[in-house]
Amino acid sequence: MTVPPRVLVGRRWLVLAILCASLLLVSVDATVLHMALPALSEDLRPTATSQLWIIAVYSLVAAPLLLAFGTLGDRYGRRRILVLGYVVFGLASLACAWAPNVAVLIAARAVLGVGGAMIMPATLSLLRQAFPDRAERQTAIGIWSGVAGSGAVLGPLLGGFLVETFSWHAAFLINVPVMVLAIPLTYWLIPESADPPDGPWDVFSAVLAGLGVIGLAFAVKQTPHGGAMYVLGPVAGLLGGLLLLAFVRRQRKLPVPLLDVTLFRDRAFSVAVGSVLLVMTSLVGLGLLFAQYLQLVLALQPMPAALRLMFVMASAVIGSVVAGPLLQRFGNRRLTVAGFAVSAVALSAAAAGLTVTENLWLLGPVLAVTGFGVSISLTAASDALLAAAPAEQAGAAAAVEETAYELGAGLGVTVLGSVATLIYTASLPGAAAQARDGLTEATAAAAELPPEAGSQLLELARAAFVTGLRAAMVVGAVLFVLATVAAARALPTTKESHNDDRA
């Protein structure tokens, strides 16, 4: 290492602060457009498919690059990659803010994902080094998980405030001053750290992993939309799977692999990663749909709509604070299972009671329970994942978990967005053909019709959207149930974890 771990330990709480600030920035940008999308759509007029790409491309680009940048940080310096990520992130934010059309915006959001992939890996791997004591590390992971979950919820709130106060451009411009402040703070608070292995960095492995994840993500994104390019979805999915298989086989043969795939032989590690993927798929996908429901069905302005999501943020913060002590009392398995289970019940109750009119008595408690359950579950899963990996593989373990976070966020938009879109379209009667491209298009079409006809069109479209949202919520609840079952079968209790001596 270029810097002994004790340097990080001596500054551990300051290090945690800068790592969480970096994580918050990346998490916020995954969802900041949820409330800004209607205003953005009025200016750039994207299609329903383009809207999903504008949201999803950030996470779908970041996910396959996390492993590459995580290992580059291990080899050449984690702080160096982190600061470079700040630069890329800031420049891409400027490009997004002044994008003249949809194509430029999607491309700039993709570059933003590259910057996010540079920033994220250091957060969890440096946390592992800064907190060798298991009890302190559980508290730190609780804060880290709370920031990750709160960032996803803060994104729509911040986006709603910026759109209502300024314009959708401000949702990107706000990143620039944060980058300017983050660079000197990072140099001041975090020493350079690296763990270069003896062998070379395998570029071919990084390419295989990146293209494999992109292929699978494109398949999930493209296949449900059909059309002339339908065949490309299954083909991309097959190629992506084959590339990932080739990646795994190559790692087993290399003397210095990019990723030690034997980590996945540990059931606790594999289930923790899978749990994160499933939960983020549900959480982020439903977050986007719910933001559209608040604005387009309930006709709330961006800021009032975003304030409804404060229930999730507040309860997630509470969950992150109490998760550490709860982990020490009940252990990984019980806490993870309990959190996922109550989240599944809450989503099921919400799906049953959802209507085209607001039921705040249902909405508030459901969002609060879901936020709390997800927060404590992700904390417990993260602790189990880090505990399952030896200290020298902390960077690889962190990259795998953050890949699950980002890929889950991207898949959430694509999978649950596609489910909602398919059910929405199937629920529309033939008389509402103008609304088939989405609720935003239905609103625009209704404005051009006579008042009575426009009102009828909107009524049909809103009812169909609620039907699609219910279906997506059921799918999200099923994902929580799957995570619950897997955690109950494989995660250890804290006392069973055998890696305390590895810290």
Coordinates of C-alpha atoms in Angstrom, one line a residue:
M1 CA 0.0 0.0 0.0
T2 CA 1.2 3.5 -0.6
V3 CA -0.3 4.6 2.7
P4 CA -0.6 2.4 5.8
P5 CA -4.1 1.6 6.9
R6 CA -3.5 3.4 10.2
V7 CA -3.5 6.8 8.4
L8 CA -7.0 6.1 7.2
V9 CA -8.1 4.7 10.6
G10 CA -6.9 7.9 12.3
R11 CA -9.2 10.0 10.1
R12 CA -11.9 7.4 9.8
W13 CA -14.9 9.6 10.5
L14 CA -13.7 12.4 8.3
V15 CA -12.9 9.8 5.6
L16 CA -16.5 8.5 6.0
A17 CA -17.9 12.0 5.5
I18 CA -16.1 12.5 2.2
L19 CA -16.9 9.0 1.0
C20 CA -20.6 9.4 1.8
A21 CA -20.6 12.8 0.1
S22 CA -19.2 11.3 -3.0
L23 CA -21.7 8.4 -2.8
L24 CA -24.6 10.8 -2.3
L25 CA -23.7 12.7 -5.4
V26 CA -23.7 9.6 -7.6
S27 CA -26.9 8.2 -6.0
V28 CA -28.8 11.5 -6.4
D29 CA -28.0 11.6 -10.2
A30 CA -29.5 8.2 -10.7
T31 CA -33.0 9.6 -9.8
V32 CA -32.7 13.4 -10.0
L33 CA -34.6 13.4 -13.3
H34 CA -37.7 11.5 -12.0
M35 CA -39.4 14.8 -11.1
A36 CA -37.7 16.8 -13.9
L37 CA -38.7 14.5 -16.7
P38 CA -42.1 16.0 -17.5
A39 CA -40.5 19.5 -17.8
L40 CA -37.6 18.1 -19.8
S41 CA -40.1 16.4 -22.1
E42 CA -41.9 19.6 -22.9
D43 CA -38.6 21.1 -24.2
L44 CA -37.0 18.2 -26.0
R45 CA -40.1 16.0 -26.8
P46 CA -38.5 12.6 -26.3
T47 CA -40.5 9.5 -27.2
A48 CA -41.6 7.1 -24.4
T49 CA -38.6 4.8 -25.2
S50 CA -36.2 7.8 -25.3
Q51 CA -37.5 8.9 -21.8
L52 CA -36.6 5.5 -20.4
W53 CA -33.2 5.7 -22.0
I54 CA -32.6 9.2 -20.6
I55 CA -33.2 7.8 -17.1
A56 CA -31.6 4.4 -17.5
V57 CA -28.4 5.1 -19.5
Y58 CA -26.6 6.6 -16.5
S59 CA -26.8 3.4 -14.4
L60 CA -26.5 1.0 -17.4
V61 CA -23.2 2.6 -18.4
A62 CA -21.9 2.9 -14.9
A63 CA -22.6 -0.7 -13.9
P64 CA -20.3 -2.5 -16.4
L65 CA -17.4 0.0 -15.7
L66 CA -17.4 -0.2 -11.9
L67 CA -15.2 -3.3 -11.8
A68 CA -12.7 -1.8 -14.3
F69 CA -12.3 1.4 -12.4
G70 CA -12.3 -0.3 -9.0
T71 CA -9.3 -2.5 -10.0
L72 CA -7.6 0.5 -11.7
G73 CA -7.9 2.3 -8.4
D74 CA -6.4 -0.6 -6.5
R75 CA -3.5 -0.6 -8.9
Y76 CA -2.8 3.1 -9.6
G77 CA -4.4 4.9 -6.7
R78 CA -8.0 5.1 -5.5
R79 CA -7.9 8.8 -4.8
R80 CA -6.5 9.5 -8.3
I81 CA -9.4 7.7 -10.0
L82 CA -11.8 9.4 -7.6
V83 CA -10.7 12.9 -8.5
L84 CA -10.6 12.1 -12.2
G85 CA -14.2 10.9 -11.7
Y86 CA -15.1 14.3 -10.3
V87 CA -13.7 16.0 -13.4
V88 CA -15.6 13.8 -15.8
F89 CA -18.7 14.0 -13.8
G90 CA -18.6 17.8 -13.7
L91 CA -17.9 18.2 -17.4
A92 CA -20.7 15.7 -18.3
S93 CA -23.1 17.6 -16.1
L94 CA -22.5 20.8 -18.1
A95 CA -23.0 18.8 -21.4
C96 CA -26.3 17.4 -20.0
A97 CA -27.5 20.9 -18.9
W98 CA -27.1 22.4 -22.3
A99 CA -28.0 19.5 -24.5
P100 CA -29.9 20.8 -27.6
N101 CA -31.7 17.5 -28.4
V102 CA -32.5 14.1 -27.0
A103 CA -29.5 12.3 -28.7
V104 CA -27.0 14.6 -27.1
L105 CA -28.6 14.4 -23.7
I106 CA -28.5 10.6 -23.8
A107 CA -24.9 10.6 -24.8
A108 CA -24.0 13.1 -22.1
R109 CA -25.8 11.0 -19.5
A110 CA -23.8 8.1 -20.6
V111 CA -20.5 10.0 -20.0
L112 CA -22.0 11.0 -16.6
G113 CA -22.3 7.3 -15.9
V114 CA -18.5 6.9 -16.7
G115 CA -17.8 9.6 -14.1
G116 CA -20.0 7.9 -11.6
A117 CA -18.2 4.6 -12.2
M118 CA -14.9 6.3 -11.3
I119 CA -16.3 7.7 -8.1
M120 CA -18.2 4.8 -6.6
P121 CA -15.7 2.0 -6.0
A122 CA -13.5 3.9 -3.6
T123 CA -16.4 4.5 -1.2
L124 CA -16.9 1.0 0.1
S125 CA -13.3 -0.3 -0.3
L126 CA -11.8 2.6 1.7
L127 CA -14.5 2.3 4.3
R128 CA -13.4 -1.3 4.9
Q129 CA -9.8 -0.1 5.4
A130 CA -10.8 2.9 7.6
F131 CA -12.9 0.7 10.0
P132 CA -11.1 -2.5 10.8
D133 CA -13.2 -2.9 14.0
R134 CA -16.4 -4.9 13.1
A135 CA -18.7 -3.0 15.5
E136 CA -17.6 0.4 14.2
R137 CA -17.7 -0.8 10.6
Q138 CA -21.3 -1.9 11.0
T139 CA -22.2 1.6 12.2
A140 CA -20.3 3.1 9.2
I141 CA -21.9 0.7 6.8
G142 CA -25.3 1.7 8.2
I143 CA -24.5 5.4 7.5
W144 CA -23.2 4.4 4.0
S145 CA -26.3 2.4 3.2
G146 CA -28.5 5.2 4.5
V147 CA -26.8 7.7 2.2
A148 CA -27.1 5.4 -0.7
G149 CA -30.9 4.9 -0.1
S150 CA -31.5 8.5 0.8
G151 CA -29.7 9.7 -2.3
A152 CA -32.0 7.7 -4.5
V153 CA -34.9 9.4 -2.7
L154 CA -33.3 12.8 -2.4
G155 CA -32.8 12.9 -6.2
P156 CA -36.5 13.4 -7.0
L157 CA -36.9 15.8 -4.1
L158 CA -34.0 17.9 -5.3
G159 CA -35.1 17.6 -8.9
G160 CA -38.6 18.8 -8.0
F161 CA -37.2 21.8 -6.1
L162 CA -34.8 22.8 -8.9
V163 CA -37.5 22.4 -11.7
E164 CA -40.0 24.4 -9.8
T165 CA -37.6 27.1 -8.8
F166 CA -35.4 27.3 -11.9
S167 CA -35.6 24.7 -14.8
W168 CA -34.7 21.1 -15.6
H169 CA -31.2 22.4 -16.6
A170 CA -30.5 23.1 -12.9
A171 CA -30.8 19.4 -12.1
F172 CA -27.4 19.0 -13.8
L173 CA -25.8 22.4 -13.2
I174 CA -26.0 21.8 -9.4
N175 CA -23.3 19.1 -9.8
V176 CA -20.7 21.6 -11.0
P177 CA -20.1 23.6 -7.7
V178 CA -20.2 20.3 -5.8
M179 CA -17.3 19.0 -8.0
V180 CA -15.3 22.1 -7.4
L181 CA -15.6 21.7 -3.7
A182 CA -15.1 17.9 -3.7
I183 CA -11.7 17.9 -5.3
P184 CA -9.7 19.9 -2.7
L185 CA -11.7 18.2 0.2
T186 CA -10.7 14.8 -1.2
Y187 CA -7.0 15.8 -1.4
W188 CA -7.2 17.1 2.2
L189 CA -9.1 14.3 3.8
I190 CA -8.1 11.1 2.0
P191 CA -4.5 10.0 1.5
E192 CA -3.6 8.1 -1.7
S193 CA -4.1 4.4 -1.3
A194 CA -3.2 1.5 -3.7
D195 CA -2.7 -2.3 -3.6
P196 CA -1.0 -3.1 -6.9
P197 CA -0.8 -6.9 -7.6
D198 CA 2.2 -8.5 -9.1
G199 CA 0.8 -9.1 -12.5
P200 CA -0.6 -6.8 -15.3
W201 CA -4.0 -5.3 -15.4
D202 CA -6.0 -7.5 -17.8
V203 CA -7.7 -5.2 -20.3
F204 CA -9.4 -8.0 -22.2
S205 CA -11.1 -9.2 -19.0
A206 CA -12.4 -5.6 -18.4
V207 CA -13.8 -5.5 -22.0
L208 CA -15.4 -8.9 -21.6
A209 CA -17.2 -7.9 -18.4
G210 CA -18.3 -4.6 -19.7
L211 CA -19.7 -5.8 -23.0
G212 CA -21.4 -8.7 -21.3
V213 CA -23.3 -6.5 -18.9
I214 CA -24.2 -4.1 -21.6
G215 CA -25.5 -7.0 -23.8
L216 CA -27.8 -8.2 -21.0
A217 CA -28.9 -4.7 -20.2
F218 CA -29.8 -4.0 -23.8
A219 CA -31.7 -7.2 -24.1
V220 CA -33.9 -6.3 -21.1
K221 CA -34.3 -2.8 -22.4
Q222 CA -35.1 -3.5 -26.1
T223 CA -37.0 -6.8 -26.1
P224 CA -40.3 -5.6 -24.4
H225 CA -40.7 -2.8 -26.9
G226 CA -40.9 -5.0 -30.0
G227 CA -40.9 -3.3 -33.4
A228 CA -38.4 -3.8 -36.2
M229 CA -35.5 -4.1 -33.8
Y230 CA -37.1 -6.7 -31.6
V231 CA -34.7 -9.5 -32.7
L232 CA -31.7 -7.4 -31.5
G233 CA -32.8 -7.8 -27.9
P234 CA -32.6 -11.6 -27.6
V235 CA -29.4 -11.7 -29.7
A236 CA -27.8 -9.1 -27.4
G237 CA -28.9 -11.0 -24.3
L238 CA -27.4 -14.2 -25.7
L239 CA -24.1 -12.6 -26.6
G240 CA -23.9 -10.8 -23.3
G241 CA -24.4 -14.1 -21.4
L242 CA -21.7 -15.8 -23.5
L243 CA -19.3 -12.9 -22.9
L244 CA -19.8 -13.1 -19.1
L245 CA -19.3 -16.8 -19.2
A246 CA -16.0 -16.2 -21.1
F247 CA -15.1 -13.6 -18.5
V248 CA -15.6 -16.1 -15.6
R249 CA -13.6 -18.8 -17.4
R250 CA -10.8 -16.4 -18.1
Q251 CA -10.6 -15.3 -14.4
R252 CA -10.2 -18.9 -13.3
K253 CA -7.2 -19.3 -15.5
L254 CA -5.4 -16.0 -14.9
P255 CA -2.7 -16.0 -12.2
V256 CA -3.8 -12.4 -11.4
P257 CA -7.5 -12.2 -12.2
L258 CA -9.4 -8.9 -12.6
L259 CA -12.0 -10.4 -10.2
D260 CA -11.5 -13.4 -7.9
V261 CA -14.6 -15.3 -8.9
T262 CA -14.1 -17.8 -6.0
L263 CA -15.7 -15.1 -3.8
F264 CA -19.1 -16.2 -5.2
R265 CA -18.6 -19.7 -3.8
D266 CA -19.4 -18.1 -0.4
R267 CA -23.2 -18.3 -0.2
A268 CA -23.4 -15.3 2.0
F269 CA -21.4 -13.2 -0.5
S270 CA -23.5 -14.4 -3.4
V271 CA -26.8 -13.9 -1.7
A272 CA -25.9 -10.5 -0.4
V273 CA -25.0 -9.4 -3.9
G274 CA -28.2 -10.9 -5.3
S275 CA -30.3 -9.2 -2.6
V276 CA -28.8 -5.8 -3.4
L277 CA -29.6 -6.4 -7.1
L278 CA -33.2 -7.4 -6.5
V279 CA -34.0 -4.7 -4.0
M280 CA -32.4 -1.9 -6.1
T281 CA -34.3 -3.1 -9.2
S282 CA -37.6 -2.8 -7.2
L283 CA -36.8 0.4 -5.4
V284 CA -35.4 2.6 -8.2
G285 CA -37.9 1.3 -10.9
L286 CA -40.9 2.0 -8.6
G287 CA -39.4 5.4 -7.6
L288 CA -39.5 6.6 -11.2
L289 CA -43.1 5.3 -11.8
F290 CA -44.3 6.7 -8.5
A291 CA -42.8 10.1 -9.4
Q292 CA -44.8 10.0 -12.7
Y293 CA -47.9 8.9 -10.8
L294 CA -47.7 11.9 -8.4
Q295 CA -47.2 14.4 -11.2
L296 CA -49.2 13.0 -14.1
V297 CA -52.1 11.2 -12.4
L298 CA -52.5 13.2 -9.2
A299 CA -51.5 16.4 -11.1
L300 CA -49.2 17.6 -8.3
Q301 CA -46.5 20.2 -9.0
P302 CA -42.9 18.9 -8.8
M303 CA -42.2 20.2 -5.3
P304 CA -45.4 19.0 -3.6
A305 CA -44.9 15.7 -5.4
A306 CA -41.4 15.4 -4.2
L307 CA -42.4 16.2 -0.6
R308 CA -44.5 13.0 -0.6
L309 CA -41.3 11.1 -1.0
M310 CA -39.9 12.6 2.2
F311 CA -41.6 9.7 4.0
V312 CA -39.1 7.3 2.4
M313 CA -36.1 9.5 3.0
A314 CA -36.9 10.2 6.7
S315 CA -37.5 6.5 7.5
A316 CA -34.4 5.5 5.5
V317 CA -32.2 7.8 7.6
I318 CA -33.8 6.5 10.8
G319 CA -33.1 2.9 9.6
S320 CA -29.5 3.7 8.8
V321 CA -28.9 5.1 12.3
V322 CA -30.4 2.2 14.1
A323 CA -29.1 -0.5 11.7
G324 CA -25.7 -0.9 13.4
P325 CA -27.0 -1.6 16.9
L326 CA -29.8 -3.8 15.5
L327 CA -27.1 -5.8 13.6
Q328 CA -25.1 -6.4 16.8
R329 CA -28.3 -7.6 18.6
F330 CA -30.0 -9.7 15.9
G331 CA -27.4 -10.5 13.3
N332 CA -27.3 -10.3 9.5
R333 CA -29.9 -13.0 8.7
R334 CA -32.7 -11.9 11.0
L335 CA -32.3 -8.2 10.2
T336 CA -32.1 -8.7 6.4
V337 CA -35.1 -11.0 6.3
A338 CA -37.2 -8.7 8.5
G339 CA -36.4 -5.7 6.4
F340 CA -37.2 -7.3 3.1
A341 CA -40.4 -9.0 4.4
V342 CA -42.0 -5.8 5.8
S343 CA -41.1 -4.0 2.5
A344 CA -42.9 -6.7 0.5
V345 CA -46.0 -6.4 2.7
A346 CA -46.0 -2.6 2.4
L347 CA -45.8 -2.7 -1.4
S348 CA -48.5 -5.3 -1.6
A349 CA -50.8 -3.1 0.6
A350 CA -50.0 -0.1 -1.5
A351 CA -50.8 -1.9 -4.8
A352 CA -54.2 -3.0 -3.4
G353 CA -55.2 0.5 -2.3
L354 CA -53.8 2.6 -5.2
T355 CA -56.3 4.7 -7.1
V356 CA -56.4 7.7 -9.4
T357 CA -57.0 9.9 -6.3
E358 CA -54.5 10.4 -3.5
N359 CA -54.8 8.4 -0.3
L360 CA -52.2 10.1 1.9
W361 CA -53.2 7.9 4.9
L362 CA -52.1 4.9 2.8
L363 CA -49.2 6.6 1.0
G364 CA -47.4 7.9 4.0
P365 CA -47.1 4.8 6.1
V366 CA -46.4 2.6 3.1
L367 CA -43.5 4.8 2.0
A368 CA -42.2 5.0 5.5
V369 CA -42.3 1.3 6.1
T370 CA -40.6 0.6 2.8
G371 CA -37.8 3.1 3.3
F372 CA -37.1 1.7 6.8
G373 CA -37.2 -1.9 5.7
V374 CA -34.9 -1.3 2.7
S375 CA -32.4 0.7 4.7
I376 CA -31.8 -1.9 7.4
S377 CA -31.8 -4.7 4.9
L378 CA -29.2 -3.1 2.7
T379 CA -27.0 -2.3 5.7
A380 CA -27.2 -6.0 6.9
A381 CA -26.5 -7.3 3.3
S382 CA -23.5 -4.9 2.9
D383 CA -22.0 -6.0 6.2
A384 CA -22.4 -9.7 5.3
L385 CA -20.8 -9.1 1.9
L386 CA -17.7 -7.3 3.3
A387 CA -17.4 -9.8 6.1
A388 CA -17.4 -12.7 3.6
A389 CA -14.5 -11.2 1.7
P390 CA -10.9 -11.2 3.0
A391 CA -9.4 -7.7 3.6
E392 CA -7.1 -8.0 0.6
Q393 CA -10.2 -8.4 -1.6
A394 CA -12.2 -5.6 -0.2
G395 CA -11.9 -3.5 -3.3
A396 CA -13.2 -6.3 -5.5
A397 CA -16.0 -7.0 -3.1
A398 CA -16.9 -3.3 -3.1
A399 CA -16.9 -3.1 -6.9
V400 CA -19.2 -6.2 -7.1
E401 CA -21.7 -4.7 -4.6
E402 CA -21.7 -1.3 -6.3
T403 CA -22.2 -3.0 -9.7
A404 CA -25.2 -4.7 -8.2
Y405 CA -26.5 -1.3 -7.0
E406 CA -26.0 0.4 -10.4
L407 CA -27.2 -2.5 -12.5
G408 CA -30.2 -2.9 -10.2
A409 CA -31.0 0.8 -10.6
G410 CA -30.8 0.5 -14.4
L411 CA -32.7 -2.8 -14.6
G412 CA -35.4 -1.3 -12.3
V413 CA -36.2 1.4 -14.8
T414 CA -36.1 -1.0 -17.7
V415 CA -37.9 -4.0 -16.2
L416 CA -40.5 -2.4 -14.1
G417 CA -40.9 0.5 -16.6
S418 CA -41.5 -2.1 -19.3
V419 CA -44.0 -4.0 -17.2
A420 CA -45.9 -0.8 -16.4
T421 CA -45.8 0.3 -20.1
L422 CA -47.0 -3.1 -21.4
I423 CA -49.9 -3.2 -18.9
Y424 CA -50.7 0.5 -19.5
T425 CA -51.0 -0.1 -23.3
A426 CA -53.0 -3.3 -22.9
S427 CA -55.4 -1.5 -20.5
L428 CA -56.3 1.3 -22.9
P429 CA -59.4 1.0 -25.0
G430 CA -59.3 1.5 -28.7
A431 CA -60.8 4.9 -28.4
A432 CA -57.7 6.1 -26.6
A433 CA -55.2 5.5 -29.4
Q434 CA -53.6 8.9 -28.9
A435 CA -52.5 7.9 -25.4
R436 CA -50.7 4.7 -26.3
D437 CA -47.2 6.3 -26.3
G438 CA -47.4 7.2 -22.7
L439 CA -49.1 9.4 -20.1
T440 CA -47.0 12.5 -21.1
E441 CA -48.1 12.1 -24.7
A442 CA -51.7 11.6 -23.6
T443 CA -51.6 14.8 -21.7
A444 CA -50.3 16.7 -24.8
A445 CA -52.9 15.1 -27.0
A446 CA -55.7 15.9 -24.6
A447 CA -54.7 19.6 -24.7
E448 CA -55.4 19.6 -28.5
L449 CA -58.9 18.1 -28.2
P450 CA -62.2 19.7 -27.2
P451 CA -62.5 20.0 -23.4
E452 CA -64.9 17.1 -22.9
A453 CA -63.0 14.7 -25.2
G454 CA -59.7 15.7 -23.7
S455 CA -61.0 15.1 -20.2
Q456 CA -62.2 11.6 -21.2
L457 CA -58.9 10.8 -22.8
L458 CA -57.0 11.8 -19.7
E459 CA -59.3 9.8 -17.5
L460 CA -58.8 6.6 -19.5
A461 CA -55.0 7.2 -19.7
R462 CA -54.7 7.8 -15.9
A463 CA -56.7 4.8 -15.1
A464 CA -54.5 2.7 -17.4
F465 CA -51.4 4.1 -15.8
V466 CA -52.6 3.2 -12.3
T467 CA -53.2 -0.4 -13.6
G468 CA -49.7 -0.5 -14.9
L469 CA -48.2 0.9 -11.7
R470 CA -50.1 -1.7 -9.7
A471 CA -48.6 -4.5 -11.8
A472 CA -45.1 -3.1 -11.4
M473 CA -45.6 -2.8 -7.6
V474 CA -46.7 -6.5 -7.5
V475 CA -43.5 -7.4 -9.4
G476 CA -41.5 -5.3 -6.9
A477 CA -43.1 -7.0 -4.0
V478 CA -42.2 -10.4 -5.5
L479 CA -38.6 -9.3 -5.8
F480 CA -38.6 -8.4 -2.1
V481 CA -40.0 -11.9 -1.4
L482 CA -37.3 -13.6 -3.4
A483 CA -34.6 -11.6 -1.5
T484 CA -36.3 -12.6 1.8
V485 CA -36.2 -16.3 1.0
A486 CA -32.6 -16.2 -0.3
A487 CA -31.4 -14.3 2.8
A488 CA -33.2 -16.7 5.2
R489 CA -31.5 -19.6 3.5
A490 CA -27.9 -18.3 3.1
L491 CA -27.0 -15.3 5.2
P492 CA -25.2 -16.0 8.5
T493 CA -26.0 -14.4 11.8
T494 CA -23.3 -11.9 12.9
K495 CA -22.0 -14.5 15.3
E496 CA -21.7 -17.1 12.6
S497 CA -19.7 -14.8 10.3
H498 CA -16.1 -16.2 10.2
N499 CA -14.4 -13.1 8.9
D500 CA -14.0 -10.9 11.9
D501 CA -10.4 -12.1 12.1
R502 CA -9.8 -10.9 8.5
A503 CA -10.5 -7.3 9.3

